[in-house]
Amino acid sequence: DWRFPVVLRMSEEHRNDYNAVSSIPVPLGDGGTVPLQALTEIGEKERVANIARLRSTRYSAVSIFLGDRDVLSYVNEAKSKIEKSIKLPEGYYFYWGGKFKNLERARARLLIIVPLVLCMIFILVLRSVGGFRQALLVYTSIPFAVSGGVFALVLRGLTFSVSAAVGFIAVLGIAILNGLVMVTFINQLREKGESVKMAVFNGAHKRLRPVVMTALVATLGFLPMALNTGMGAEVQRPIATVVIGGLITSTILTLILLPTMYLWLNKEE
């Protein structure tokens, strides 16, 4: 039911010889060969040819299926081998497009957008907690969330991609939110007259459920995406894997290390 076009390039002396084309041997599955004319109808006809062009230049595209191989490492390896073994004539050049070009564009944009967004969030956190040290304390959840996402990608054998970058952005937002909830509640307890030690202990105890529930809801919501093997899995799995891994480590930070660090920074008060 499927038709696959086959293009055969022959030498100049044979491509216009009807008998030579008709006599091309085709191997059989059980051995032996038959001439091509026994399997198909051979004829000549005029037709409109499709000439592909890019930037007013003719090009020939080669599509590559990488399977589980990541795009970036393959292109870097292919570039190095091509430069060593292939020398193109003057006027010819290679152009790497498709997912690789999309990845390069996304990385360039993320290098600008992510730091800008983090700076804006830091200003908002600074206004919420009212102190530079406490704002930095909330931001300590970022490296823990990132390390968890990276570890999850390595554990599952996935590579960094545009979808994984989106997952890092999502998990950073959740991690900062949980840290802000914890620090803000401890500050509220201190304003009521509790000592630093009691405020840290009660804050960690009373914020246990909200922080765990936030992380658990997000984890369970992304779990089907992380286990997906059907259509769209190549996009969904990196996002979900990063979010789940980052939430595990950032939640541990928020519940255990963040209160401890808060107490250490304010031990003189």
CSV table of C-alpha atoms in Angstrom, one decimal:
chain,number,residue,atom,x,y,z
A,1,ASP,CA,0.0,0.0,0.0
A,2,TRP,CA,3.0,2.3,0.4
A,3,ARG,CA,4.9,3.8,-2.5
A,4,PHE,CA,8.6,4.9,-2.0
A,5,PRO,CA,10.3,6.8,-4.8
A,6,VAL,CA,13.8,5.5,-5.7
A,7,VAL,CA,16.3,7.6,-7.5
A,8,LEU,CA,19.3,5.9,-9.2
A,9,ARG,CA,22.2,8.0,-10.3
A,10,MET,CA,24.1,6.4,-13.2
A,11,SER,CA,27.2,7.3,-15.1
A,12,GLU,CA,27.0,9.5,-18.2
A,13,GLU,CA,27.6,6.7,-20.7
A,14,HIS,CA,24.8,4.5,-19.3
A,15,ARG,CA,22.0,6.9,-18.2
A,16,ASN,CA,20.7,7.4,-21.7
A,17,ASP,CA,21.1,3.8,-22.7
A,18,TYR,CA,17.6,2.2,-22.5
A,19,ASN,CA,19.0,-1.3,-22.7
A,20,ALA,CA,21.5,-0.7,-20.0
A,21,VAL,CA,18.8,0.6,-17.6
A,22,SER,CA,16.5,-2.3,-18.5
A,23,SER,CA,19.2,-4.9,-17.8
A,24,ILE,CA,20.2,-3.7,-14.3
A,25,PRO,CA,20.3,-6.9,-12.2
A,26,VAL,CA,18.0,-6.9,-9.1
A,27,PRO,CA,18.9,-9.5,-6.5
A,28,LEU,CA,16.2,-11.9,-5.2
A,29,GLY,CA,15.7,-12.9,-1.6
A,30,ASP,CA,16.4,-16.6,-2.3
A,31,GLY,CA,19.4,-16.0,-4.5
A,32,GLY,CA,19.9,-15.1,-8.1
A,33,THR,CA,19.0,-11.9,-10.0
A,34,VAL,CA,16.4,-10.8,-12.5
A,35,PRO,CA,16.7,-7.8,-14.9
A,36,LEU,CA,14.9,-4.6,-13.8
A,37,GLN,CA,12.6,-4.8,-16.9
A,38,ALA,CA,11.1,-8.0,-15.5
A,39,LEU,CA,9.8,-6.1,-12.4
A,40,THR,CA,8.7,-2.8,-13.7
A,41,GLU,CA,7.7,-0.7,-16.7
A,42,ILE,CA,10.5,1.4,-18.0
A,43,GLY,CA,9.8,4.5,-20.1
A,44,GLU,CA,10.6,8.2,-20.6
A,45,LYS,CA,8.4,11.2,-20.0
A,46,GLU,CA,8.7,14.9,-19.4
A,47,ARG,CA,7.7,16.3,-16.1
A,48,VAL,CA,8.2,19.5,-14.0
A,49,ALA,CA,11.2,19.1,-11.7
A,50,ASN,CA,11.1,20.7,-8.2
A,51,ILE,CA,14.3,22.7,-7.5
A,52,ALA,CA,14.7,23.5,-3.8
A,53,ARG,CA,16.3,26.9,-3.0
A,54,LEU,CA,17.3,28.6,0.2
A,55,ARG,CA,18.4,32.3,0.1
A,56,SER,CA,18.4,32.2,-3.7
A,57,THR,CA,20.8,29.2,-3.7
A,58,ARG,CA,20.0,25.7,-4.7
A,59,TYR,CA,20.3,23.1,-1.9
A,60,SER,CA,20.0,19.4,-1.2
A,61,ALA,CA,18.6,18.4,2.2
A,62,VAL,CA,19.6,15.3,4.1
A,63,SER,CA,17.3,14.2,6.9
A,64,ILE,CA,18.8,12.3,9.8
A,65,PHE,CA,17.0,10.2,12.4
A,66,LEU,CA,19.1,10.2,15.6
A,67,GLY,CA,17.0,7.9,17.8
A,68,ASP,CA,18.1,8.3,21.4
A,69,ARG,CA,21.2,10.4,20.4
A,70,ASP,CA,21.1,14.1,21.4
A,71,VAL,CA,21.2,16.6,18.6
A,72,LEU,CA,24.0,18.8,20.0
A,73,SER,CA,26.6,16.1,20.5
A,74,TYR,CA,25.8,14.5,17.1
A,75,VAL,CA,26.2,17.8,15.2
A,76,ASN,CA,29.4,18.7,17.0
A,77,GLU,CA,30.9,15.2,16.2
A,78,ALA,CA,29.6,15.3,12.6
A,79,LYS,CA,31.1,18.8,12.0
A,80,SER,CA,34.5,17.8,13.2
A,81,LYS,CA,34.6,14.6,11.0
A,82,ILE,CA,33.3,16.5,8.0
A,83,GLU,CA,35.9,19.2,8.3
A,84,LYS,CA,38.7,16.6,8.4
A,85,SER,CA,37.4,14.3,5.6
A,86,ILE,CA,35.4,16.4,3.2
A,87,LYS,CA,36.6,19.4,1.3
A,88,LEU,CA,33.8,21.1,-0.6
A,89,PRO,CA,34.3,22.9,-3.9
A,90,GLU,CA,34.2,26.7,-4.0
A,91,GLY,CA,30.7,28.0,-3.5
A,92,TYR,CA,29.4,25.0,-1.6
A,93,TYR,CA,28.8,24.9,2.1
A,94,PHE,CA,27.0,22.9,4.8
A,95,TYR,CA,24.1,24.3,6.8
A,96,TRP,CA,22.8,22.6,9.9
A,97,GLY,CA,19.1,23.2,10.4
A,98,GLY,CA,16.0,21.5,11.9
A,99,LYS,CA,16.1,20.7,15.6
A,100,PHE,CA,19.7,21.8,15.9
A,101,LYS,CA,18.9,25.3,14.7
A,102,ASN,CA,15.9,25.5,16.9
A,103,LEU,CA,18.0,24.5,19.9
A,104,GLU,CA,20.6,27.2,19.1
A,105,ARG,CA,17.9,29.9,18.8
A,106,ALA,CA,16.3,28.7,22.1
A,107,ARG,CA,19.6,28.7,24.0
A,108,ALA,CA,20.4,32.2,22.8
A,109,ARG,CA,17.1,33.5,23.9
A,110,LEU,CA,17.2,31.7,27.3
A,111,LEU,CA,20.6,33.1,28.0
A,112,ILE,CA,18.9,36.5,28.0
A,113,ILE,CA,15.5,35.8,29.3
A,114,VAL,CA,16.3,33.5,32.2
A,115,PRO,CA,18.8,35.9,34.0
A,116,LEU,CA,16.4,38.8,33.4
A,117,VAL,CA,13.5,37.0,34.9
A,118,LEU,CA,15.5,35.8,37.9
A,119,CYS,CA,16.6,39.4,38.5
A,120,MET,CA,13.0,40.6,38.4
A,121,ILE,CA,11.9,37.8,40.8
A,122,PHE,CA,14.8,38.6,43.1
A,123,ILE,CA,13.5,42.2,43.3
A,124,LEU,CA,10.0,41.0,44.2
A,125,VAL,CA,11.4,38.6,46.8
A,126,LEU,CA,13.6,41.3,48.3
A,127,ARG,CA,10.5,43.5,48.7
A,128,SER,CA,8.6,40.7,50.3
A,129,VAL,CA,11.1,39.6,52.9
A,130,GLY,CA,12.6,43.1,53.4
A,131,GLY,CA,16.3,42.0,53.7
A,132,PHE,CA,19.1,41.2,51.2
A,133,ARG,CA,20.3,38.2,53.2
A,134,GLN,CA,16.9,36.7,53.4
A,135,ALA,CA,16.3,37.2,49.7
A,136,LEU,CA,19.6,35.3,49.0
A,137,LEU,CA,18.4,32.7,51.5
A,138,VAL,CA,15.3,32.1,49.4
A,139,TYR,CA,17.4,32.0,46.2
A,140,THR,CA,19.5,29.1,47.6
A,141,SER,CA,16.7,26.9,46.5
A,142,ILE,CA,17.8,27.5,42.8
A,143,PRO,CA,21.1,25.4,42.8
A,144,PHE,CA,19.3,22.6,44.7
A,145,ALA,CA,16.5,22.6,42.2
A,146,VAL,CA,18.9,22.7,39.2
A,147,SER,CA,21.1,19.9,40.6
A,148,GLY,CA,18.0,17.7,41.1
A,149,GLY,CA,16.9,18.3,37.6
A,150,VAL,CA,20.3,17.6,36.1
A,151,PHE,CA,20.6,14.4,38.2
A,152,ALA,CA,17.2,13.2,37.0
A,153,LEU,CA,18.1,13.8,33.4
A,154,VAL,CA,21.4,11.8,33.8
A,155,LEU,CA,19.6,9.1,35.7
A,156,ARG,CA,17.1,8.6,32.9
A,157,GLY,CA,19.7,9.0,30.1
A,158,LEU,CA,18.1,12.1,28.7
A,159,THR,CA,20.0,15.1,27.4
A,160,PHE,CA,19.5,18.9,27.7
A,161,SER,CA,17.0,20.2,25.2
A,162,VAL,CA,14.6,23.1,24.7
A,163,SER,CA,11.9,21.2,26.6
A,164,ALA,CA,14.3,20.4,29.4
A,165,ALA,CA,15.1,24.2,29.7
A,166,VAL,CA,11.4,24.9,30.0
A,167,GLY,CA,11.3,22.3,32.8
A,168,PHE,CA,14.1,24.1,34.6
A,169,ILE,CA,12.3,27.4,34.4
A,170,ALA,CA,9.1,25.8,35.9
A,171,VAL,CA,10.9,24.1,38.7
A,172,LEU,CA,12.8,27.2,39.6
A,173,GLY,CA,9.5,29.1,40.0
A,174,ILE,CA,8.1,26.4,42.3
A,175,ALA,CA,11.3,26.2,44.4
A,176,ILE,CA,11.5,29.9,44.9
A,177,LEU,CA,7.8,30.0,45.9
A,178,ASN,CA,8.3,27.3,48.5
A,179,GLY,CA,11.3,29.1,49.9
A,180,LEU,CA,9.5,32.4,50.1
A,181,VAL,CA,6.5,30.8,51.9
A,182,MET,CA,8.8,29.3,54.5
A,183,VAL,CA,10.9,32.5,55.1
A,184,THR,CA,7.8,34.8,55.2
A,185,PHE,CA,6.1,32.6,57.7
A,186,ILE,CA,9.1,32.5,60.0
A,187,ASN,CA,9.3,36.3,59.8
A,188,GLN,CA,5.7,36.6,60.8
A,189,LEU,CA,6.2,34.4,63.8
A,190,ARG,CA,9.2,36.6,64.9
A,191,GLU,CA,7.0,39.7,64.5
A,192,LYS,CA,4.6,38.1,67.0
A,193,GLY,CA,7.4,38.0,69.6
A,194,GLU,CA,8.8,34.5,69.2
A,195,SER,CA,12.6,33.9,69.4
A,196,VAL,CA,14.5,33.1,66.3
A,197,LYS,CA,15.0,29.5,67.4
A,198,MET,CA,11.3,28.9,68.2
A,199,ALA,CA,10.1,30.8,65.1
A,200,VAL,CA,12.3,28.6,62.9
A,201,PHE,CA,11.1,25.4,64.6
A,202,ASN,CA,7.4,26.3,64.5
A,203,GLY,CA,7.7,27.7,61.0
A,204,ALA,CA,9.4,24.5,59.6
A,205,HIS,CA,6.7,22.4,61.4
A,206,LYS,CA,3.7,24.4,60.4
A,207,ARG,CA,4.8,24.9,56.8
A,208,LEU,CA,5.6,21.2,56.3
A,209,ARG,CA,2.2,20.4,54.9
A,210,PRO,CA,1.9,23.3,52.4
A,211,VAL,CA,5.4,22.8,51.0
A,212,VAL,CA,5.0,19.0,50.7
A,213,MET,CA,1.6,19.4,49.1
A,214,THR,CA,2.9,21.9,46.6
A,215,ALA,CA,5.7,19.6,45.6
A,216,LEU,CA,3.5,16.4,45.6
A,217,VAL,CA,0.8,17.9,43.4
A,218,ALA,CA,3.3,19.1,40.8
A,219,THR,CA,5.1,15.7,41.0
A,220,LEU,CA,2.0,13.7,40.5
A,221,GLY,CA,0.8,16.0,37.8
A,222,PHE,CA,4.0,15.6,35.8
A,223,LEU,CA,4.4,11.8,36.4
A,224,PRO,CA,2.3,10.7,33.5
A,225,MET,CA,4.4,12.9,31.2
A,226,ALA,CA,7.6,11.5,32.6
A,227,LEU,CA,6.4,7.9,31.8
A,228,ASN,CA,4.9,8.7,28.4
A,229,THR,CA,6.2,6.6,25.5
A,230,GLY,CA,3.7,7.6,22.9
A,231,MET,CA,3.4,10.6,20.6
A,232,GLY,CA,5.0,13.7,22.0
A,233,ALA,CA,7.1,11.8,24.5
A,234,GLU,CA,10.4,13.4,23.3
A,235,VAL,CA,9.0,16.8,24.4
A,236,GLN,CA,7.1,15.7,27.5
A,237,ARG,CA,9.6,13.5,29.2
A,238,PRO,CA,12.5,16.0,29.6
A,239,ILE,CA,10.1,18.6,31.1
A,240,ALA,CA,8.5,16.2,33.5
A,241,THR,CA,11.9,14.6,34.5
A,242,VAL,CA,13.5,18.0,35.3
A,243,VAL,CA,10.5,19.2,37.3
A,244,ILE,CA,10.2,16.0,39.4
A,245,GLY,CA,13.9,15.7,40.1
A,246,GLY,CA,14.2,19.4,40.9
A,247,LEU,CA,11.2,19.3,43.2
A,248,ILE,CA,12.6,16.4,45.2
A,249,THR,CA,15.9,18.2,46.0
A,250,SER,CA,14.4,21.7,46.4
A,251,THR,CA,11.7,20.4,48.8
A,252,ILE,CA,14.4,18.8,51.0
A,253,LEU,CA,16.2,22.1,51.0
A,254,THR,CA,13.1,24.0,51.9
A,255,LEU,CA,12.1,21.8,54.8
A,256,ILE,CA,15.5,21.0,56.3
A,257,LEU,CA,18.4,23.2,55.1
A,258,LEU,CA,16.6,26.5,54.7
A,259,PRO,CA,15.3,26.7,58.3
A,260,THR,CA,18.8,25.7,59.5
A,261,MET,CA,20.5,28.4,57.3
A,262,TYR,CA,17.9,30.9,58.5
A,263,LEU,CA,18.8,30.1,62.1
A,264,TRP,CA,22.5,30.4,61.3
A,265,LEU,CA,22.2,33.8,59.6
A,266,ASN,CA,20.2,35.2,62.6
A,267,LYS,CA,21.9,33.4,65.5
A,268,GLU,CA,23.1,36.7,66.9
A,269,GLU,CA,19.6,38.1,67.2
